[in-house]
Amino acid sequence: MIQLTNSVCEALICGVWRLIPVESLHGSTGILRRCPECHASIKLMKLGKEGQHPYFEHEKRNPDCSLISAKGKAVKYVHSSVNVSEKDREDSEKFESLLPLCISNSEVINDGEVGEDVIAAFESSLSDLEKRQEIDARVGLGKFRQEVVNVWGSETCALTLTPVKEMLVASHIKVWRNCESTAERLEGANGILLCAHIDKLFEKHRITFKKVGREFRLKLADDLDRMLMTQLGLNEGDALATGRMNAADLEKFEDNLAHHQKIFNQINEKEIV
């Protein structure tokens, strides 16, 4: 499994946009390529002097894209997806030799970016009410947040016990787009109330919680600065406040957490190439 970064782009190969490592495209001229998240045009950058992998930059910097590079000047971004003509599709057949280097979507760990998930909800066949419930659930609001509070028995951060409501986000444990139904997305046992900075680390699988005896204790990614994390209120081994959960919800919570742990392990055991 790999985590999508700007070391992987999309290229038009045999008439289809396919994920492919940037390094595989160097030397292939005339092939159309785009950012796999926002679909904007990109330029390929070669291996860096300090050994970093080849990567891409947006032709026009996009501050809203999570795959943005920190290099280059900041310019006002006007989104325009790469236009593809019939001739472009015909020309893409010339790059059939690149097919073995392409990456299947099933091999990519997708963290479920908010924008894409919201668009998917809008384009679904759900009723307007169901769409609103799904969108609210994706951003940790509405019915989903209340269900999480009900299951956990408290409107405080499950890790730090911070009671400031404005700081708290209802995080999905099993990521939004991997849920099989609206009911699963709204289920309180598939959520955890966390302070915003902890929520972001949890959403990106940079932290997780592992069962130790009857408790669920914080596990940090190996490369996170422990001193900095302590300053942010994150100490490896700290336990979640699960004492108010009933047995049935606790069992569902543990099942969902196993899914989160699996992705955490995949990301932190092997870095993307």
PDB file of C-alpha atoms in Angstrom, residues 104-221:
ATOM      1  CA  SER A 104      -4.131   0.377  -9.034  1.00  0.00           C
ATOM      2  CA  ASN A 105      -6.543   2.486  -6.976  1.00  0.00           C
ATOM      3  CA  SER A 106      -6.857  -0.485  -4.616  1.00  0.00           C
ATOM      4  CA  GLU A 107      -3.163  -0.097  -3.747  1.00  0.00           C
ATOM      5  CA  VAL A 108      -3.548   3.512  -2.606  1.00  0.00           C
ATOM      6  CA  ILE A 109      -4.369   4.531   0.944  1.00  0.00           C
ATOM      7  CA  ASN A 110      -6.923   7.295   0.547  1.00  0.00           C
ATOM      8  CA  ASP A 111      -7.494   9.430   3.611  1.00  0.00           C
ATOM      9  CA  GLY A 112     -10.776  10.789   2.251  1.00  0.00           C
ATOM     10  CA  GLU A 113     -10.226  14.463   1.506  1.00  0.00           C
ATOM     11  CA  VAL A 114     -13.231  16.526   2.551  1.00  0.00           C
ATOM     12  CA  GLY A 115     -13.812  18.225  -0.806  1.00  0.00           C
ATOM     13  CA  GLU A 116     -13.966  14.979  -2.781  1.00  0.00           C
ATOM     14  CA  ASP A 117     -16.252  13.340  -0.227  1.00  0.00           C
ATOM     15  CA  VAL A 118     -18.664  16.280  -0.219  1.00  0.00           C
ATOM     16  CA  ILE A 119     -18.802  16.261  -4.030  1.00  0.00           C
ATOM     17  CA  ALA A 120     -19.488  12.503  -3.963  1.00  0.00           C
ATOM     18  CA  ALA A 121     -22.394  13.085  -1.575  1.00  0.00           C
ATOM     19  CA  PHE A 122     -23.864  15.817  -3.775  1.00  0.00           C
ATOM     20  CA  GLU A 123     -23.617  13.613  -6.875  1.00  0.00           C
ATOM     21  CA  SER A 124     -25.202  10.600  -5.185  1.00  0.00           C
ATOM     22  CA  SER A 125     -28.817   9.468  -5.613  1.00  0.00           C
ATOM     23  CA  LEU A 126     -29.634  10.177  -1.955  1.00  0.00           C
ATOM     24  CA  SER A 127     -32.454  12.496  -0.936  1.00  0.00           C
ATOM     25  CA  ASP A 128     -31.576  16.103  -0.062  1.00  0.00           C
ATOM     26  CA  LEU A 129     -31.930  15.323   3.646  1.00  0.00           C
ATOM     27  CA  GLU A 130     -29.656  12.282   3.386  1.00  0.00           C
ATOM     28  CA  LYS A 131     -27.080  14.285   1.433  1.00  0.00           C
ATOM     29  CA  ARG A 132     -27.055  16.961   4.139  1.00  0.00           C
ATOM     30  CA  GLN A 133     -26.685  14.318   6.849  1.00  0.00           C
ATOM     31  CA  GLU A 134     -23.756  12.722   5.025  1.00  0.00           C
ATOM     32  CA  ILE A 135     -22.017  16.059   4.444  1.00  0.00           C
ATOM     33  CA  ASP A 136     -22.495  17.060   8.074  1.00  0.00           C
ATOM     34  CA  ALA A 137     -21.140  13.673   9.135  1.00  0.00           C
ATOM     35  CA  ARG A 138     -18.056  14.107   6.952  1.00  0.00           C
ATOM     36  CA  VAL A 139     -17.116  17.373   8.641  1.00  0.00           C
ATOM     37  CA  GLY A 140     -18.031  16.159  12.118  1.00  0.00           C
ATOM     38  CA  LEU A 141     -21.280  18.083  12.545  1.00  0.00           C
ATOM     39  CA  GLY A 142     -24.990  17.536  13.088  1.00  0.00           C
ATOM     40  CA  LYS A 143     -26.474  14.132  13.800  1.00  0.00           C
ATOM     41  CA  PHE A 144     -23.127  12.322  13.631  1.00  0.00           C
ATOM     42  CA  ARG A 145     -21.541  14.552  16.257  1.00  0.00           C
ATOM     43  CA  GLN A 146     -24.515  14.075  18.576  1.00  0.00           C
ATOM     44  CA  GLU A 147     -24.388  10.302  18.074  1.00  0.00           C
ATOM     45  CA  VAL A 148     -20.689  10.325  19.002  1.00  0.00           C
ATOM     46  CA  VAL A 149     -21.438  12.355  22.148  1.00  0.00           C
ATOM     47  CA  ASN A 150     -24.236   9.933  23.076  1.00  0.00           C
ATOM     48  CA  VAL A 151     -22.024   6.860  22.652  1.00  0.00           C
ATOM     49  CA  TRP A 152     -19.100   8.320  24.599  1.00  0.00           C
ATOM     50  CA  GLY A 153     -21.344   9.826  27.264  1.00  0.00           C
ATOM     51  CA  SER A 154     -19.539  13.153  27.354  1.00  0.00           C
ATOM     52  CA  GLU A 155     -18.934  16.230  25.202  1.00  0.00           C
ATOM     53  CA  THR A 156     -15.224  16.378  26.017  1.00  0.00           C
ATOM     54  CA  CYS A 157     -12.083  15.326  24.151  1.00  0.00           C
ATOM     55  CA  ALA A 158     -11.842  11.560  24.601  1.00  0.00           C
ATOM     56  CA  LEU A 159      -8.075  11.817  25.121  1.00  0.00           C
ATOM     57  CA  THR A 160      -7.394  15.086  26.974  1.00  0.00           C
ATOM     58  CA  LEU A 161     -10.870  15.558  28.525  1.00  0.00           C
ATOM     59  CA  THR A 162     -10.882  19.150  27.237  1.00  0.00           C
ATOM     60  CA  PRO A 163     -14.494  20.431  27.646  1.00  0.00           C
ATOM     61  CA  VAL A 164     -14.324  23.419  25.248  1.00  0.00           C
ATOM     62  CA  LYS A 165     -16.955  22.562  22.605  1.00  0.00           C
ATOM     63  CA  GLU A 166     -15.549  24.971  20.009  1.00  0.00           C
ATOM     64  CA  MET A 167     -12.259  23.022  19.988  1.00  0.00           C
ATOM     65  CA  LEU A 168     -13.796  19.587  19.470  1.00  0.00           C
ATOM     66  CA  VAL A 169     -14.281  17.654  16.236  1.00  0.00           C
ATOM     67  CA  ALA A 170     -16.174  14.396  15.787  1.00  0.00           C
ATOM     68  CA  SER A 171     -13.659  12.248  13.905  1.00  0.00           C
ATOM     69  CA  HIS A 172     -14.575   9.206  11.864  1.00  0.00           C
ATOM     70  CA  ILE A 173     -12.594   6.118  12.876  1.00  0.00           C
ATOM     71  CA  LYS A 174     -13.319   4.152   9.708  1.00  0.00           C
ATOM     72  CA  VAL A 175     -12.826   6.860   7.111  1.00  0.00           C
ATOM     73  CA  TRP A 176     -15.917   8.369   5.519  1.00  0.00           C
ATOM     74  CA  ARG A 177     -15.506   6.985   2.009  1.00  0.00           C
ATOM     75  CA  ASN A 178     -14.726   3.468   3.232  1.00  0.00           C
ATOM     76  CA  CYS A 179     -18.085   3.242   5.024  1.00  0.00           C
ATOM     77  CA  GLU A 180     -20.634   1.111   3.182  1.00  0.00           C
ATOM     78  CA  SER A 181     -23.755   3.128   4.018  1.00  0.00           C
ATOM     79  CA  THR A 182     -25.123   6.377   5.409  1.00  0.00           C
ATOM     80  CA  ALA A 183     -26.036   4.492   8.592  1.00  0.00           C
ATOM     81  CA  GLU A 184     -22.418   3.437   9.103  1.00  0.00           C
ATOM     82  CA  ARG A 185     -21.207   6.999   8.510  1.00  0.00           C
ATOM     83  CA  LEU A 186     -23.632   8.328  11.122  1.00  0.00           C
ATOM     84  CA  GLU A 187     -22.971   5.613  13.702  1.00  0.00           C
ATOM     85  CA  GLY A 188     -21.640   7.030  16.965  1.00  0.00           C
ATOM     86  CA  ALA A 189     -19.387   4.009  17.571  1.00  0.00           C
ATOM     87  CA  ASN A 190     -17.565   4.931  14.356  1.00  0.00           C
ATOM     88  CA  GLY A 191     -16.592   8.260  15.865  1.00  0.00           C
ATOM     89  CA  ILE A 192     -14.445   9.819  18.514  1.00  0.00           C
ATOM     90  CA  LEU A 193     -14.557  13.385  19.852  1.00  0.00           C
ATOM     91  CA  LEU A 194     -11.089  14.951  19.779  1.00  0.00           C
ATOM     92  CA  CYS A 195      -9.471  18.386  19.971  1.00  0.00           C
ATOM     93  CA  ALA A 196      -8.986  19.760  16.458  1.00  0.00           C
ATOM     94  CA  HIS A 197      -5.191  19.258  16.287  1.00  0.00           C
ATOM     95  CA  ILE A 198      -5.525  15.676  17.567  1.00  0.00           C
ATOM     96  CA  ASP A 199      -8.377  15.047  15.118  1.00  0.00           C
ATOM     97  CA  LYS A 200      -6.143  16.061  12.194  1.00  0.00           C
ATOM     98  CA  LEU A 201      -3.374  13.663  13.247  1.00  0.00           C
ATOM     99  CA  PHE A 202      -5.925  10.884  13.759  1.00  0.00           C
ATOM    100  CA  GLU A 203      -7.619  11.536  10.391  1.00  0.00           C
ATOM    101  CA  LYS A 204      -4.250  11.352   8.619  1.00  0.00           C
ATOM    102  CA  HIS A 205      -3.334   8.128  10.467  1.00  0.00           C
ATOM    103  CA  ARG A 206      -0.357   9.752  12.165  1.00  0.00           C
ATOM    104  CA  ILE A 207      -1.686   8.537  15.505  1.00  0.00           C
ATOM    105  CA  THR A 208      -3.933   5.664  16.500  1.00  0.00           C
ATOM    106  CA  PHE A 209      -5.072   3.857  19.638  1.00  0.00           C
ATOM    107  CA  LYS A 210      -4.131   0.280  20.531  1.00  0.00           C
ATOM    108  CA  LYS A 211      -5.809  -1.973  23.059  1.00  0.00           C
ATOM    109  CA  VAL A 212      -3.724  -2.718  26.145  1.00  0.00           C
ATOM    110  CA  GLY A 213      -5.650  -4.861  28.576  1.00  0.00           C
ATOM    111  CA  ARG A 214      -9.050  -3.186  28.793  1.00  0.00           C
ATOM    112  CA  GLU A 215      -7.777   0.249  27.754  1.00  0.00           C
ATOM    113  CA  PHE A 216      -7.111   1.906  24.395  1.00  0.00           C
ATOM    114  CA  ARG A 217      -3.787   3.714  24.530  1.00  0.00           C
ATOM    115  CA  LEU A 218      -2.289   6.365  22.236  1.00  0.00           C
ATOM    116  CA  LYS A 219       0.266   5.233  19.650  1.00  0.00           C
ATOM    117  CA  LEU A 220       2.319   7.858  17.788  1.00  0.00           C
ATOM    118  CA  ALA A 221       3.951   7.452  14.375  1.00  0.00           C
TER     119      ALA A 221
END
